[in-house]
Tab-separated table of C-alpha atoms in Angstrom:
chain	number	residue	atom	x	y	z
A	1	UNK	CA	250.715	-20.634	185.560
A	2	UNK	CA	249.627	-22.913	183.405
A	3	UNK	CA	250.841	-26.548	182.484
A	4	UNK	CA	250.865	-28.823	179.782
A	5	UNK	CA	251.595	-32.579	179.832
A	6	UNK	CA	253.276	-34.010	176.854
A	7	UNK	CA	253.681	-38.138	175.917
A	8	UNK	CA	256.127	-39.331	173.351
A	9	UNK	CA	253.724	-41.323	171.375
A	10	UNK	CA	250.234	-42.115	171.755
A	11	UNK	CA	248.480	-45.196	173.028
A	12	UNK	CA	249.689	-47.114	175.885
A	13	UNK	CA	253.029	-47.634	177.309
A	14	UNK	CA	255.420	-51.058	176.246
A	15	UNK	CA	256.555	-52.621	179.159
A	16	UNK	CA	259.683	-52.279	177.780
A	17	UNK	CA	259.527	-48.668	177.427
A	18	UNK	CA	257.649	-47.610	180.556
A	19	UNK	CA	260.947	-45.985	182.145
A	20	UNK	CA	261.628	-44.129	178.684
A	21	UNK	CA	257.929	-42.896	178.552
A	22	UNK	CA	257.718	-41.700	182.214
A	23	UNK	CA	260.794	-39.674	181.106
A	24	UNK	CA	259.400	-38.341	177.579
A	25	UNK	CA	256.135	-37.262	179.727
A	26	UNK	CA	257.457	-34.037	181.231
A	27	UNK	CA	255.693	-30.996	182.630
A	28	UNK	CA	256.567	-27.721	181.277
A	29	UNK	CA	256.608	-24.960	183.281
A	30	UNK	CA	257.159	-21.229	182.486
A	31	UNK	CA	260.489	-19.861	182.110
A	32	UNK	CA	261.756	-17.175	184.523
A	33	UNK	CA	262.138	-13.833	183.003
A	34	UNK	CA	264.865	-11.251	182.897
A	35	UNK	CA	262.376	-8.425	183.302
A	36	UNK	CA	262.545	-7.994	187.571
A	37	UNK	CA	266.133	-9.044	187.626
A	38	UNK	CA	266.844	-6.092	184.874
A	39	UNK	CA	264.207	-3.471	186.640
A	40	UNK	CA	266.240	-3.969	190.098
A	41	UNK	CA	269.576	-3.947	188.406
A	42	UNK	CA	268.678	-0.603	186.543
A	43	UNK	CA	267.321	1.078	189.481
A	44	UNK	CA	270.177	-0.116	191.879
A	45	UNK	CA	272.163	1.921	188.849
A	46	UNK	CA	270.359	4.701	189.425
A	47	UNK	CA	270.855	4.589	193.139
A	48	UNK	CA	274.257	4.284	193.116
A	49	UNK	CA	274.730	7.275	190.753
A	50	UNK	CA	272.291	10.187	192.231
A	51	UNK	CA	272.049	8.786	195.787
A	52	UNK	CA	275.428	7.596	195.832
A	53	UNK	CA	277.547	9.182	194.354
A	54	UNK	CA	276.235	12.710	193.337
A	55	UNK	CA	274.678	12.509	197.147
A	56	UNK	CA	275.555	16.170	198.687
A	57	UNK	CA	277.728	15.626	201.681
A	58	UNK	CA	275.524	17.037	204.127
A	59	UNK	CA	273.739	15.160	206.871
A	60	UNK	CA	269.654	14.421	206.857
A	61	UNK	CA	267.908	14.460	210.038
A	62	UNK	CA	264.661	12.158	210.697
A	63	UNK	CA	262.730	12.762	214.269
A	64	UNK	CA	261.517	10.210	215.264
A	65	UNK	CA	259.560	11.681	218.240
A	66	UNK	CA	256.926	14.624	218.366
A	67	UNK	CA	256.585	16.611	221.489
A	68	UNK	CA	252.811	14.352	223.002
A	69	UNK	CA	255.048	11.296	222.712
A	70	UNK	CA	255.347	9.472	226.157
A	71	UNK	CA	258.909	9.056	225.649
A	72	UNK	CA	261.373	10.736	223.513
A	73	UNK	CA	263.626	9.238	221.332
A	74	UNK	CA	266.361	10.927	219.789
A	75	UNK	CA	266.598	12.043	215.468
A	76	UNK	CA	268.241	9.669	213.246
A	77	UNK	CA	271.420	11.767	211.763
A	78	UNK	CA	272.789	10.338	208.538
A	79	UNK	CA	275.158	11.602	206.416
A	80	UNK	CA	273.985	11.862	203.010
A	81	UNK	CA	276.370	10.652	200.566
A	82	UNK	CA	277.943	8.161	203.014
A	83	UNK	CA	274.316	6.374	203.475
A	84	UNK	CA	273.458	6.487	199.814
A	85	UNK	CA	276.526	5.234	199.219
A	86	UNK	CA	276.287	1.838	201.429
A	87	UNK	CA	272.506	1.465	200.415
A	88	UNK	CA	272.840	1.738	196.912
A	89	UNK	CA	275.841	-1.086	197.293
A	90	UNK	CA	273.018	-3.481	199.000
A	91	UNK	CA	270.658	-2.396	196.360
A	92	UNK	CA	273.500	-3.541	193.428
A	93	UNK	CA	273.958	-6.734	196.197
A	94	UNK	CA	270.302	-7.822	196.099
A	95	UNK	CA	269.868	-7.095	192.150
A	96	UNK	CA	273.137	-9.000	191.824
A	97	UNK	CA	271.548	-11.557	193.727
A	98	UNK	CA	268.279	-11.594	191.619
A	99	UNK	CA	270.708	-12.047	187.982
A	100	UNK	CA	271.943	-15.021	190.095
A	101	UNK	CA	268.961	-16.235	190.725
A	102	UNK	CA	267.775	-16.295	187.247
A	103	UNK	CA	270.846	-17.561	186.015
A	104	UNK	CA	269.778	-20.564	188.168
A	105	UNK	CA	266.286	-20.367	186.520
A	106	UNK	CA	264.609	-19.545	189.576
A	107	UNK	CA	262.508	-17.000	190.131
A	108	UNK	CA	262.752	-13.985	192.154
A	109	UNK	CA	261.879	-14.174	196.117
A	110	UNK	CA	258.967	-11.373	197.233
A	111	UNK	CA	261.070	-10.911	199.795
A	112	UNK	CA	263.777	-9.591	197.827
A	113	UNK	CA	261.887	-7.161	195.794
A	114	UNK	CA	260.180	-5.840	199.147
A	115	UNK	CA	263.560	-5.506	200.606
A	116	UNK	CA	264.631	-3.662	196.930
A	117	UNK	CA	261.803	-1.036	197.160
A	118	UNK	CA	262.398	-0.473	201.537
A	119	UNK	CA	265.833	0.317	200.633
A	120	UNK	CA	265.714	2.795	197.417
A	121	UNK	CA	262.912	4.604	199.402
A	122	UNK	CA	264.475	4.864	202.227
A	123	UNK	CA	267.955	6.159	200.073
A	124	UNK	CA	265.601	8.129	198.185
A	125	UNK	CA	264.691	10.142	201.261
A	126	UNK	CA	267.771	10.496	202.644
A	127	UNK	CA	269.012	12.067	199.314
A	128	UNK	CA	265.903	14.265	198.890
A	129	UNK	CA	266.639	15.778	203.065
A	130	UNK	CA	270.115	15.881	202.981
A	131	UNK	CA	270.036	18.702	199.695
A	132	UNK	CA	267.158	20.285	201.082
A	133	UNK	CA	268.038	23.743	202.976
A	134	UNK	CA	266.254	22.456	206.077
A	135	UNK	CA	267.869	19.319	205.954
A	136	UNK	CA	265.674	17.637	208.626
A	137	UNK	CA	262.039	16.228	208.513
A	138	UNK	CA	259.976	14.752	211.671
A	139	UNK	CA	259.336	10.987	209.851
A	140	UNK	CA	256.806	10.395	212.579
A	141	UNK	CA	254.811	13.010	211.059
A	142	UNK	CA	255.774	12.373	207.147
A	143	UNK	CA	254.224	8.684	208.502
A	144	UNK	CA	251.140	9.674	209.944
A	145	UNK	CA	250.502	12.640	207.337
A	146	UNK	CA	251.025	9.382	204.705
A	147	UNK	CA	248.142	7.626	206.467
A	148	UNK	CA	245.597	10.054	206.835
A	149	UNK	CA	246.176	11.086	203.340
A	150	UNK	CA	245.615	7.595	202.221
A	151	UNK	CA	242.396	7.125	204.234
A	152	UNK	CA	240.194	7.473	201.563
A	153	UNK	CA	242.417	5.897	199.319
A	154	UNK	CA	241.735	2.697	201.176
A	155	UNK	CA	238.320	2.683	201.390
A	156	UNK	CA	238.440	3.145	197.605
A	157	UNK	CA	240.639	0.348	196.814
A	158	UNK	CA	238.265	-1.775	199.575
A	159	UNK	CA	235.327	-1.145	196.885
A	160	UNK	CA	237.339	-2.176	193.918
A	161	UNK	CA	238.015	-5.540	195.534
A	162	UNK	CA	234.629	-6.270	196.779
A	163	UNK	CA	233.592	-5.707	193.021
A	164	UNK	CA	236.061	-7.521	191.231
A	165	UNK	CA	236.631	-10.566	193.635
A	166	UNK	CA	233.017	-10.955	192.345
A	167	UNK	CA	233.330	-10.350	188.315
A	168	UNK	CA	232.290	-6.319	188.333
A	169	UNK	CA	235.268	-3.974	187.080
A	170	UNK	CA	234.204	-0.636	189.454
A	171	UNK	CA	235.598	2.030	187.220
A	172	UNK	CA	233.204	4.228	189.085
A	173	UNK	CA	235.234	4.642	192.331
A	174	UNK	CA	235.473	8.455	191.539
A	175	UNK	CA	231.824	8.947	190.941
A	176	UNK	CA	231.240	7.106	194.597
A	177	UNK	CA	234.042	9.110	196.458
A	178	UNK	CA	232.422	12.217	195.395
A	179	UNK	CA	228.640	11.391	195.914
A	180	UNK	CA	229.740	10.250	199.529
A	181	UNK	CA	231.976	13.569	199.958
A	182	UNK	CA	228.531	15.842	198.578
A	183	UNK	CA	226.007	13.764	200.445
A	184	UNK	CA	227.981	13.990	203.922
A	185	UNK	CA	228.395	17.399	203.902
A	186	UNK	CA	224.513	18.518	202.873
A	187	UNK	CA	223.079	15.678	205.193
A	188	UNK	CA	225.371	16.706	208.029
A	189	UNK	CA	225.151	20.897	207.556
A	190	UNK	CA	220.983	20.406	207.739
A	191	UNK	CA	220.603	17.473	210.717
A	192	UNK	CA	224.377	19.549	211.886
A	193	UNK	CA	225.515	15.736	212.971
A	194	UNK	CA	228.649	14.660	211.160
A	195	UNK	CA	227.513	10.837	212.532
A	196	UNK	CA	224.374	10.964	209.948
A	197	UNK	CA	226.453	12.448	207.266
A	198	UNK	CA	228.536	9.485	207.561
A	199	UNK	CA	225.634	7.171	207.629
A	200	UNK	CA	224.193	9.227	204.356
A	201	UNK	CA	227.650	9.217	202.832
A	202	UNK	CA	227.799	5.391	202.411
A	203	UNK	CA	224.057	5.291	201.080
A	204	UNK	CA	224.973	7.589	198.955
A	205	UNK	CA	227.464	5.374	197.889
A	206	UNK	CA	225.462	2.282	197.494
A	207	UNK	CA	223.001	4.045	195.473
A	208	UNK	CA	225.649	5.161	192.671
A	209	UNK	CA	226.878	1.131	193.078
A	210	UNK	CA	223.098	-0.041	192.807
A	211	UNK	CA	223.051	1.958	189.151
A	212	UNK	CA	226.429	0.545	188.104
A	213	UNK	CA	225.003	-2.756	188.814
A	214	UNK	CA	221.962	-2.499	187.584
A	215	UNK	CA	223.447	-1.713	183.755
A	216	UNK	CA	226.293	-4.083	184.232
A	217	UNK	CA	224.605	-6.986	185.353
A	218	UNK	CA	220.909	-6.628	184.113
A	219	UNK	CA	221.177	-4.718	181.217
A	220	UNK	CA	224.442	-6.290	180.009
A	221	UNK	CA	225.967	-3.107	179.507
A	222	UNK	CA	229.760	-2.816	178.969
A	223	UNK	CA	230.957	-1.876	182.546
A	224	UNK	CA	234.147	0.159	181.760
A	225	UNK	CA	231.349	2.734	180.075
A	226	UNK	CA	228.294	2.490	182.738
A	227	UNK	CA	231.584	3.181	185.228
A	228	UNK	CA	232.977	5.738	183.102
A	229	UNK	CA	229.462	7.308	182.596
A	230	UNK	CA	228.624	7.672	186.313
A	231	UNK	CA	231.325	9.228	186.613
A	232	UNK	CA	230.627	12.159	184.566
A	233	UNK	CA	227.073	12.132	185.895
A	234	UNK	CA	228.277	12.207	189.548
A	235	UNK	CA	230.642	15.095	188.800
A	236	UNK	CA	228.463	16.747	186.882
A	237	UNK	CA	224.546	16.525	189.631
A	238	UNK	CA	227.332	17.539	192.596
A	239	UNK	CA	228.534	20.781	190.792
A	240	UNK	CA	225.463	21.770	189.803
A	241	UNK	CA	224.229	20.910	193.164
A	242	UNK	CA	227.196	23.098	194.244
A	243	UNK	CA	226.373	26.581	192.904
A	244	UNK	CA	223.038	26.297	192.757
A	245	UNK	CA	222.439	24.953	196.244
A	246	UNK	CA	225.288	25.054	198.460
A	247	UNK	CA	226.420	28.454	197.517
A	248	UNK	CA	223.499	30.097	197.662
A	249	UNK	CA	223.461	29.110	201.783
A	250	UNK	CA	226.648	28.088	202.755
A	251	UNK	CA	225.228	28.286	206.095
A	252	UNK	CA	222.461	26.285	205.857
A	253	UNK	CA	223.877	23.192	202.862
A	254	UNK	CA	227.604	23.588	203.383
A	255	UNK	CA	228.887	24.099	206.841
A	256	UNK	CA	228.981	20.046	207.991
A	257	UNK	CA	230.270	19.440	211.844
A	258	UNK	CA	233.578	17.820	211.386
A	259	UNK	CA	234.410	14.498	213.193
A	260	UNK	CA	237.049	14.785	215.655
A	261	UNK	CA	239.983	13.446	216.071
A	262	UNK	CA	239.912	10.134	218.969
A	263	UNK	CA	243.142	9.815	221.175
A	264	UNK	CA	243.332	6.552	222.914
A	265	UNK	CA	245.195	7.701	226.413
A	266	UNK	CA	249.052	6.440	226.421
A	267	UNK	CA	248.330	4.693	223.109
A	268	UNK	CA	248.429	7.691	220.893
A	269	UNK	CA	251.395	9.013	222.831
A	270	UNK	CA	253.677	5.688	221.567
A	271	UNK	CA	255.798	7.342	219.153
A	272	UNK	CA	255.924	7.016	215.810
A	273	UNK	CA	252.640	3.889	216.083
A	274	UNK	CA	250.657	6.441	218.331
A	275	UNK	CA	249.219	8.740	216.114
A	276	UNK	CA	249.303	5.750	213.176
A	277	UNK	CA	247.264	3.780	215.297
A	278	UNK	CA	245.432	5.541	217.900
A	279	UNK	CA	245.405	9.150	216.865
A	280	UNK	CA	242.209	8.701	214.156
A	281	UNK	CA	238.922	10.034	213.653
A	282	UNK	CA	236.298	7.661	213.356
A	283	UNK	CA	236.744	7.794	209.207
A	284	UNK	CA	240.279	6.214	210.140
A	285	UNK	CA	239.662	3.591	212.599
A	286	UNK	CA	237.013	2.095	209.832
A	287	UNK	CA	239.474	1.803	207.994
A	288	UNK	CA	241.569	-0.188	209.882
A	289	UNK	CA	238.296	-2.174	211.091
A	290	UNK	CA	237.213	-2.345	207.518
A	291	UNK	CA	240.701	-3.885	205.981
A	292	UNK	CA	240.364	-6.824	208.146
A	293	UNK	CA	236.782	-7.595	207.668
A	294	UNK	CA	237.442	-7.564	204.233
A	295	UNK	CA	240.292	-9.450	204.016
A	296	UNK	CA	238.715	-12.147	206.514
A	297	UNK	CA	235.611	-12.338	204.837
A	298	UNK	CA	237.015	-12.724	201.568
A	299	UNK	CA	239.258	-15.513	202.690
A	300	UNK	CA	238.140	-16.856	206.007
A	301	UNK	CA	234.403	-17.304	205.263
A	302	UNK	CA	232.122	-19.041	203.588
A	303	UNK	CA	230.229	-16.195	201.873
A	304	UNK	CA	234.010	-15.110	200.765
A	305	UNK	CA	234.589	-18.269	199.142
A	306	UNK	CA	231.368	-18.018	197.123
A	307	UNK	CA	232.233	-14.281	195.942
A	308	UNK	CA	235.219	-15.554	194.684
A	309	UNK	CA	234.234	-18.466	193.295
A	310	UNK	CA	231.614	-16.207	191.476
A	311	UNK	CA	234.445	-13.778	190.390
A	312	UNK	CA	236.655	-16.700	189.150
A	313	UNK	CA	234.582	-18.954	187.464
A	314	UNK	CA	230.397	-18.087	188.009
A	315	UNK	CA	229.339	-20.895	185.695
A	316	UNK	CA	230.662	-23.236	188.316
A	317	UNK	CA	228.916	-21.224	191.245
A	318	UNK	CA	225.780	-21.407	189.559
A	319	UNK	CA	226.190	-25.526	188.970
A	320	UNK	CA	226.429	-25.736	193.162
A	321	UNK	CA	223.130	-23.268	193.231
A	322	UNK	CA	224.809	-19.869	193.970
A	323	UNK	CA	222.798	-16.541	192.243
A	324	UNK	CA	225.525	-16.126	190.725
A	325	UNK	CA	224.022	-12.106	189.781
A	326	UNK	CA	222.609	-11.595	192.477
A	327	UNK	CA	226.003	-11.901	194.628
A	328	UNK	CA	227.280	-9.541	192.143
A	329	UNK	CA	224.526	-7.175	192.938
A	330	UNK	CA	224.938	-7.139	196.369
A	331	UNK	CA	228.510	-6.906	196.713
A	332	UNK	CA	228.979	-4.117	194.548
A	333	UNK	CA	225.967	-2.266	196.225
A	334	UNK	CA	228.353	-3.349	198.988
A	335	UNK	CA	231.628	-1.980	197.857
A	336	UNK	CA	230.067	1.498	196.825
A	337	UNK	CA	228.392	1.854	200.381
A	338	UNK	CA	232.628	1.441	201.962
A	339	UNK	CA	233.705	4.201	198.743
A	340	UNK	CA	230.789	6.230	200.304
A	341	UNK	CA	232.322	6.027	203.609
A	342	UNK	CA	235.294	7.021	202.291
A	343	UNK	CA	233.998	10.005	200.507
A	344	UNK	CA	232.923	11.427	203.979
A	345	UNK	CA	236.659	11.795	204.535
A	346	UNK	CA	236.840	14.660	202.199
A	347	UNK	CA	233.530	16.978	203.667
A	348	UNK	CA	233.934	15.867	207.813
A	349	UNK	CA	237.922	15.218	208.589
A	350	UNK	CA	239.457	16.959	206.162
A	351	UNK	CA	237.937	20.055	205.445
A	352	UNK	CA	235.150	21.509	206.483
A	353	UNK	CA	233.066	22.375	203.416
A	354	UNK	CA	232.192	20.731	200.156
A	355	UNK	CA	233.639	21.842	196.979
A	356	UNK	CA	233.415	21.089	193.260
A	357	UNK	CA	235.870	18.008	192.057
A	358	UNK	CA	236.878	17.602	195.951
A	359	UNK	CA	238.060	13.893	195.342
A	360	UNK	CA	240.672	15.329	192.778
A	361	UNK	CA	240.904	11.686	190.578
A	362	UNK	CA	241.514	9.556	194.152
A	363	UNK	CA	239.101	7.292	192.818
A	364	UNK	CA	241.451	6.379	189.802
A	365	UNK	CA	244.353	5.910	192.599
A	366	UNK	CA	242.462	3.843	194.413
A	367	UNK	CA	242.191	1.878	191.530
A	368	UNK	CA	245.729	1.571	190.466
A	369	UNK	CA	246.037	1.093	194.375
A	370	UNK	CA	243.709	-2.009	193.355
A	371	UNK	CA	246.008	-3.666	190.893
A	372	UNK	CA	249.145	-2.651	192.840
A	373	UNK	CA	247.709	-4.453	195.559
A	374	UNK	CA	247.315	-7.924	193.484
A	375	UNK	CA	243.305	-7.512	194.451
A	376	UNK	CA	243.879	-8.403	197.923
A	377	UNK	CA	242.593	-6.274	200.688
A	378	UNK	CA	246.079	-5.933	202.664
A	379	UNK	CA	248.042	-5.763	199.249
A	380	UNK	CA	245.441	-2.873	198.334
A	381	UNK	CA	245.967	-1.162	201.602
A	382	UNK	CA	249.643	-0.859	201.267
A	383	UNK	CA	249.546	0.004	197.795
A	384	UNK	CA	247.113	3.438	199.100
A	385	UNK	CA	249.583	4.051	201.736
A	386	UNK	CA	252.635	4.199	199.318
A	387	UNK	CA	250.366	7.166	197.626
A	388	UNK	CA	249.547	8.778	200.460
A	389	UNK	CA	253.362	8.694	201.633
A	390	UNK	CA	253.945	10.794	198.040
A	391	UNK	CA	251.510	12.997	198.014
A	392	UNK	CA	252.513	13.936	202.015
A	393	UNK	CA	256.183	13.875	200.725
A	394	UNK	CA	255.768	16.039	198.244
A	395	UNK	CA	254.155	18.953	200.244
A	396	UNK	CA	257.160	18.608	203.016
A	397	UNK	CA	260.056	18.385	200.607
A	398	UNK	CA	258.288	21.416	199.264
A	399	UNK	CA	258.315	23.244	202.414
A	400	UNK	CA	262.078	22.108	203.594
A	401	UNK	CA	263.619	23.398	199.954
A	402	UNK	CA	264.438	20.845	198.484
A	403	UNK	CA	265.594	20.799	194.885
A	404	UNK	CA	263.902	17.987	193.430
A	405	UNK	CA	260.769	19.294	191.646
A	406	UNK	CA	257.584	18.822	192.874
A	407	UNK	CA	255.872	17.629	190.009
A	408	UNK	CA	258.483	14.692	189.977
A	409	UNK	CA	257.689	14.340	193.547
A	410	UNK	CA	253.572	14.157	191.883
A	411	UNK	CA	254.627	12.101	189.319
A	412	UNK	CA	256.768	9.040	191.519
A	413	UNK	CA	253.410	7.201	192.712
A	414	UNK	CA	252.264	6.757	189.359
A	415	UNK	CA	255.454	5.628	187.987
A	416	UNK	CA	255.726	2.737	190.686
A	417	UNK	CA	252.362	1.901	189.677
A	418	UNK	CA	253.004	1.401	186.187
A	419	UNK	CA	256.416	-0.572	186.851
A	420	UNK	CA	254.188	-2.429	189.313
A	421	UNK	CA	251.339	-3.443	186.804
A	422	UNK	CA	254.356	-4.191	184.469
A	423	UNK	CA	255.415	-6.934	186.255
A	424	UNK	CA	258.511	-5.494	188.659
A	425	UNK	CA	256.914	-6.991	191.962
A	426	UNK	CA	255.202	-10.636	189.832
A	427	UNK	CA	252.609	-10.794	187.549
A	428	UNK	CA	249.280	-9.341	188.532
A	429	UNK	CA	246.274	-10.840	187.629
A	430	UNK	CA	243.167	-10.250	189.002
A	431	UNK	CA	239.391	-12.446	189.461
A	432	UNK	CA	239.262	-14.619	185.849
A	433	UNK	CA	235.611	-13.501	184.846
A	434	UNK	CA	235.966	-9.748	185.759
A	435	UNK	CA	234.349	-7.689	183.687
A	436	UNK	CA	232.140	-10.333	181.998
A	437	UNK	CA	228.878	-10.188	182.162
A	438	UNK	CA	227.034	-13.695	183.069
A	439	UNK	CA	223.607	-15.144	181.640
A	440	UNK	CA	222.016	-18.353	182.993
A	441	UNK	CA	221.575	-21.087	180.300
C-alpha cells in the first residue's frame, strides 16, 4: 500500500499557521473495497439456498476413525438440511459482519475469511454426503487421501517460491515434475533402488532449472517462453524416451522399486493425524521437512533475506555486494532439484511405472497453488492441500453416488483459485522484480 503526503502550500510553515498545516498535511491511505464483503455475501447466498434450504433431509455420516487407529472414536452424524441450514446462517452472520465492517471503512479480518471458507466447505460436504446414496464417507481417509494427493503439489509450489522470492517466474514446474517422474523411474528400474531414483529425480530436476536459468538470466530471454518452451521439450524427450525405450523393455527401463510406506509405531495409529503425519513414504516426510526449511530459510536466515532482497529490489542487493545473478542461478537450480523430488512421487509411491504426460498439468496447479499461497511456503502448502482435498473428493463422491457432477467436483479447485487471485482472501502480490531480468551497470 502505498502513501502519499500532501502540504497545503509550499514553503515553510507560519507560526501562525503551524496547527492548520499539520492538519492540511494528511496521509492518504487506500480505501477499503466492497469486493470481499460482496464475494462472502454472495456465496453465504448460495449456501443458504442449495445447502440450506434445498439440503435433502437425510443425515451424512463422517468416520472419524479407521480400523489401525489406537482408539476409536465414534462417526459424526449430521442431518443434512438441519446443518446447512445453521451454517449457512453463520456464513450470512460473518458476511453480514464483513458489510459492517466496511461500512466502518475497515478492512476485512483474515480471520474472518478463513473462518468463511472452513464453514462453506465444511456445509459443502455435508450437502454433497447427505444426497449421496451411501450417505457416509470415512473423513480420516478423504484427509489423508487429500495429502498424499497433494504431495507433489507441494514440492511444486516449494520450486515456484524459491524462484520467484528471487526475481525468476518458473513457468516450467511441469517440465521439472515430469523429468523427475521419467528420470526416477529409468534410474531406479536399471540400479532397481528407488533411493537413487530419488537422488536422480532431483538432478534431473536441477538440470531442466539450470537451462531455464541459463536463458533467463544470461541470455536475457523472456522467461514466461524459455518456461513455456521447456515445457514442450520435456514432454516431448520423455515420450519419445517412452516408446522408444521404455516400451521396448519394460522390464529392464520401466519397472522402478517403489518406496514404501514408513509407520511410526503408536504415532500413525492417532486417528485422523496418524496417517497425516506419520503414515508417509519418504517422498512425504520431505515434504513436511522441506516446507519448514523453506519457510525458515526464507525468513529466518540470512541467505533468505538476501534472496529476497534480490527478488524485491536486486539493484539494491547488488549496491551491498550481493551477485545479484548468480543467487538467481542457484536458487532456481535449487527450486527445480525440490520439483525433481517431487516428480519421483509419480514413478516410486504412486504407481509403479512411468507413463507418457504422468504429471497430468500438476505443475500448472502448483503454480496457481503458488499465488494462492501469497508466495509464502506455508501459504503455498495449504493452497496444494485444498487441491489435493478436490481431486480426492471428487473420486469418493464419485464412488458414494452422489449427484453433483464430477466435472464440477474437477472444476471447484480452479474456481477458488481464480476468486483467490481476484482478490476474495486480500490482494496478492508477489516478489517486485519477478520476472525481470537484471544487468549490472
Amino acid at each position: 500500500m502505498s502513501t502519499t503526503v500532501s502540504s497545503s502550500r509550499p514553503g515553510n510553515p507560519q507560526p501562525g499557521n503551524a496547527g492548520k498545516d499539520a492538519a492540511a498535511a494528511t496521509v492518504s491511505a487506500k480505501p477499503v473495497g466492497w469486493k470481499t464483503p460482496v464475494f462472502l455475501a454472495a456465496f453465504a447466498l448460495i449456501a443458504l439456498v442449495f445447502f440450506g434450504l434445498l439440503a435433502p433431509n437425510q443425515t451424512a455420516s463422517f468416520g472419524i476413525s479407521t480400523g489401525s487407529d489406537f482408539f476409536q472414536l465414534p462417526a459424526i452424524q449430521v442431518n443434512a438440511f438441519a446443518g446447512g441450514l445453521v451454517l449457512s446462517i453463520l456464513l450470512l452472520g460473518l458476511a453480514a459482519y464483513a458489510i459492517y465492517l466496511k461500512t466502518r471503512d475497515k478492512p476485512v479480518p483474515g480471520w474472518l475469511t478463513v473462518a468463511f471458507i472452513v464453514l462453506f466447505v465444511a456445509a459443502f460436504l455435508i450437502w454433497v454426503v447427505g444426497g449421496a446414496r451411501t450417505p457416509s464417507i470415512s473423513l480420516a481417509g478423504l484427509i489423508a487421501g487429500s495429502v498424499t494427493l497433494a504431495v507433489p503439489l507441494v514440492f511444486g509450489s516449494l520450486s515456484g517460491v524459491l524462484c520467484e522470492r528471487v526475481g525468476v517466474v518458473n513457468i516450467a514446474i511441469e517440465g521439472q515434475l515430469l523429468g523427475g517422474a521419467f528420470t526416477a523411474a529409468i534410474v531406479a528400474s536399471i540400479t532397481q533402488s528407488p533411493f537413487v531414483g530419488l537422488l536422480a529425480a532431483a538432478v534431473a530436476g536441477a538440470v531442466v532449472s539450470m537451462v531455464l536459468a541459463l536463458f533467463s538470466i544470461k541470455y536475457l530471454v523472456n522467461q514466461i517462453i524459455v518456461g513455456v518452451v521447456l515445457n514442450v521439450l520435456v514432454s516431448g524427450v520423455t515420450g519419445f524416451l517412452f516408446s522408444t525405450v521404455m516400451q521396448a523393455n519394460k522390464a529392464q527401463f520401466n519397472s522402478p522399486p517403489g518406496l514404501d510406506i514408513i509407520e511410526i509405531p503408536i504415532l500413525s495409529s492417532i486417528p485422523v493425524i496418524g496417517p497425516i503425519l506419520f503414515r508417509q513414504s519418504l517422498v512425504g516426510y520431505l515434504m513436511y521437512i522441506a516446507v519448514f526449511v523453506v519457510w525458515v530459510g526464507l525468513f529466518k536466515t540470512r541467505w533468505g533475506l538476501r534472496v529476497r532482497a534480490v527478488g524485491e529490489h536486486p539493484q539494491a542487493a547488488d549496491t551491498l555486494g550481493i551477485n545479484v545473478n548468480a543467487t538467481r542461478f542457484w536458487n532456481v537450480t535449487l527450486g527445480g532439484a525440490v520439483a525433481g523430488i517431487g516428480g519421483s512421487f509419480f514413478t516410486l509411491v504412486a504407481i509403479d511405472s512411468f507413463t507418457k504426460e504422468i504429471s497430468g498439468g500438476r505443475g500448472f496447479i502448483a503454480l496457481a497453488a503458488l499465488i494462492f499461497g501469497r508466495w509464502n511456503p506455508i501459504g503455498a502448502f495449504f493452497a496444494a492441500l485444498l487441491f489435493g482435498f478436490a481431486d480426492n473428493l471428487q473420486s469418493i463422491v464419485t464412488i458414494i453416488g452422489t449427484p453433483v457432477p464430477s466435472q464440477f467436483m474437477a472444476m471447484l479447485p480452479y474456481l477458488v483459485t481464480v476468486l483467490a487471485v481476484a482478490g476474495l482472501v486480500g490482494k496478492s502480490r508477489g516478489p517486485a522484480a519477478s520476472g525481470i531480468p537484471y544487468v549490472k551497470g
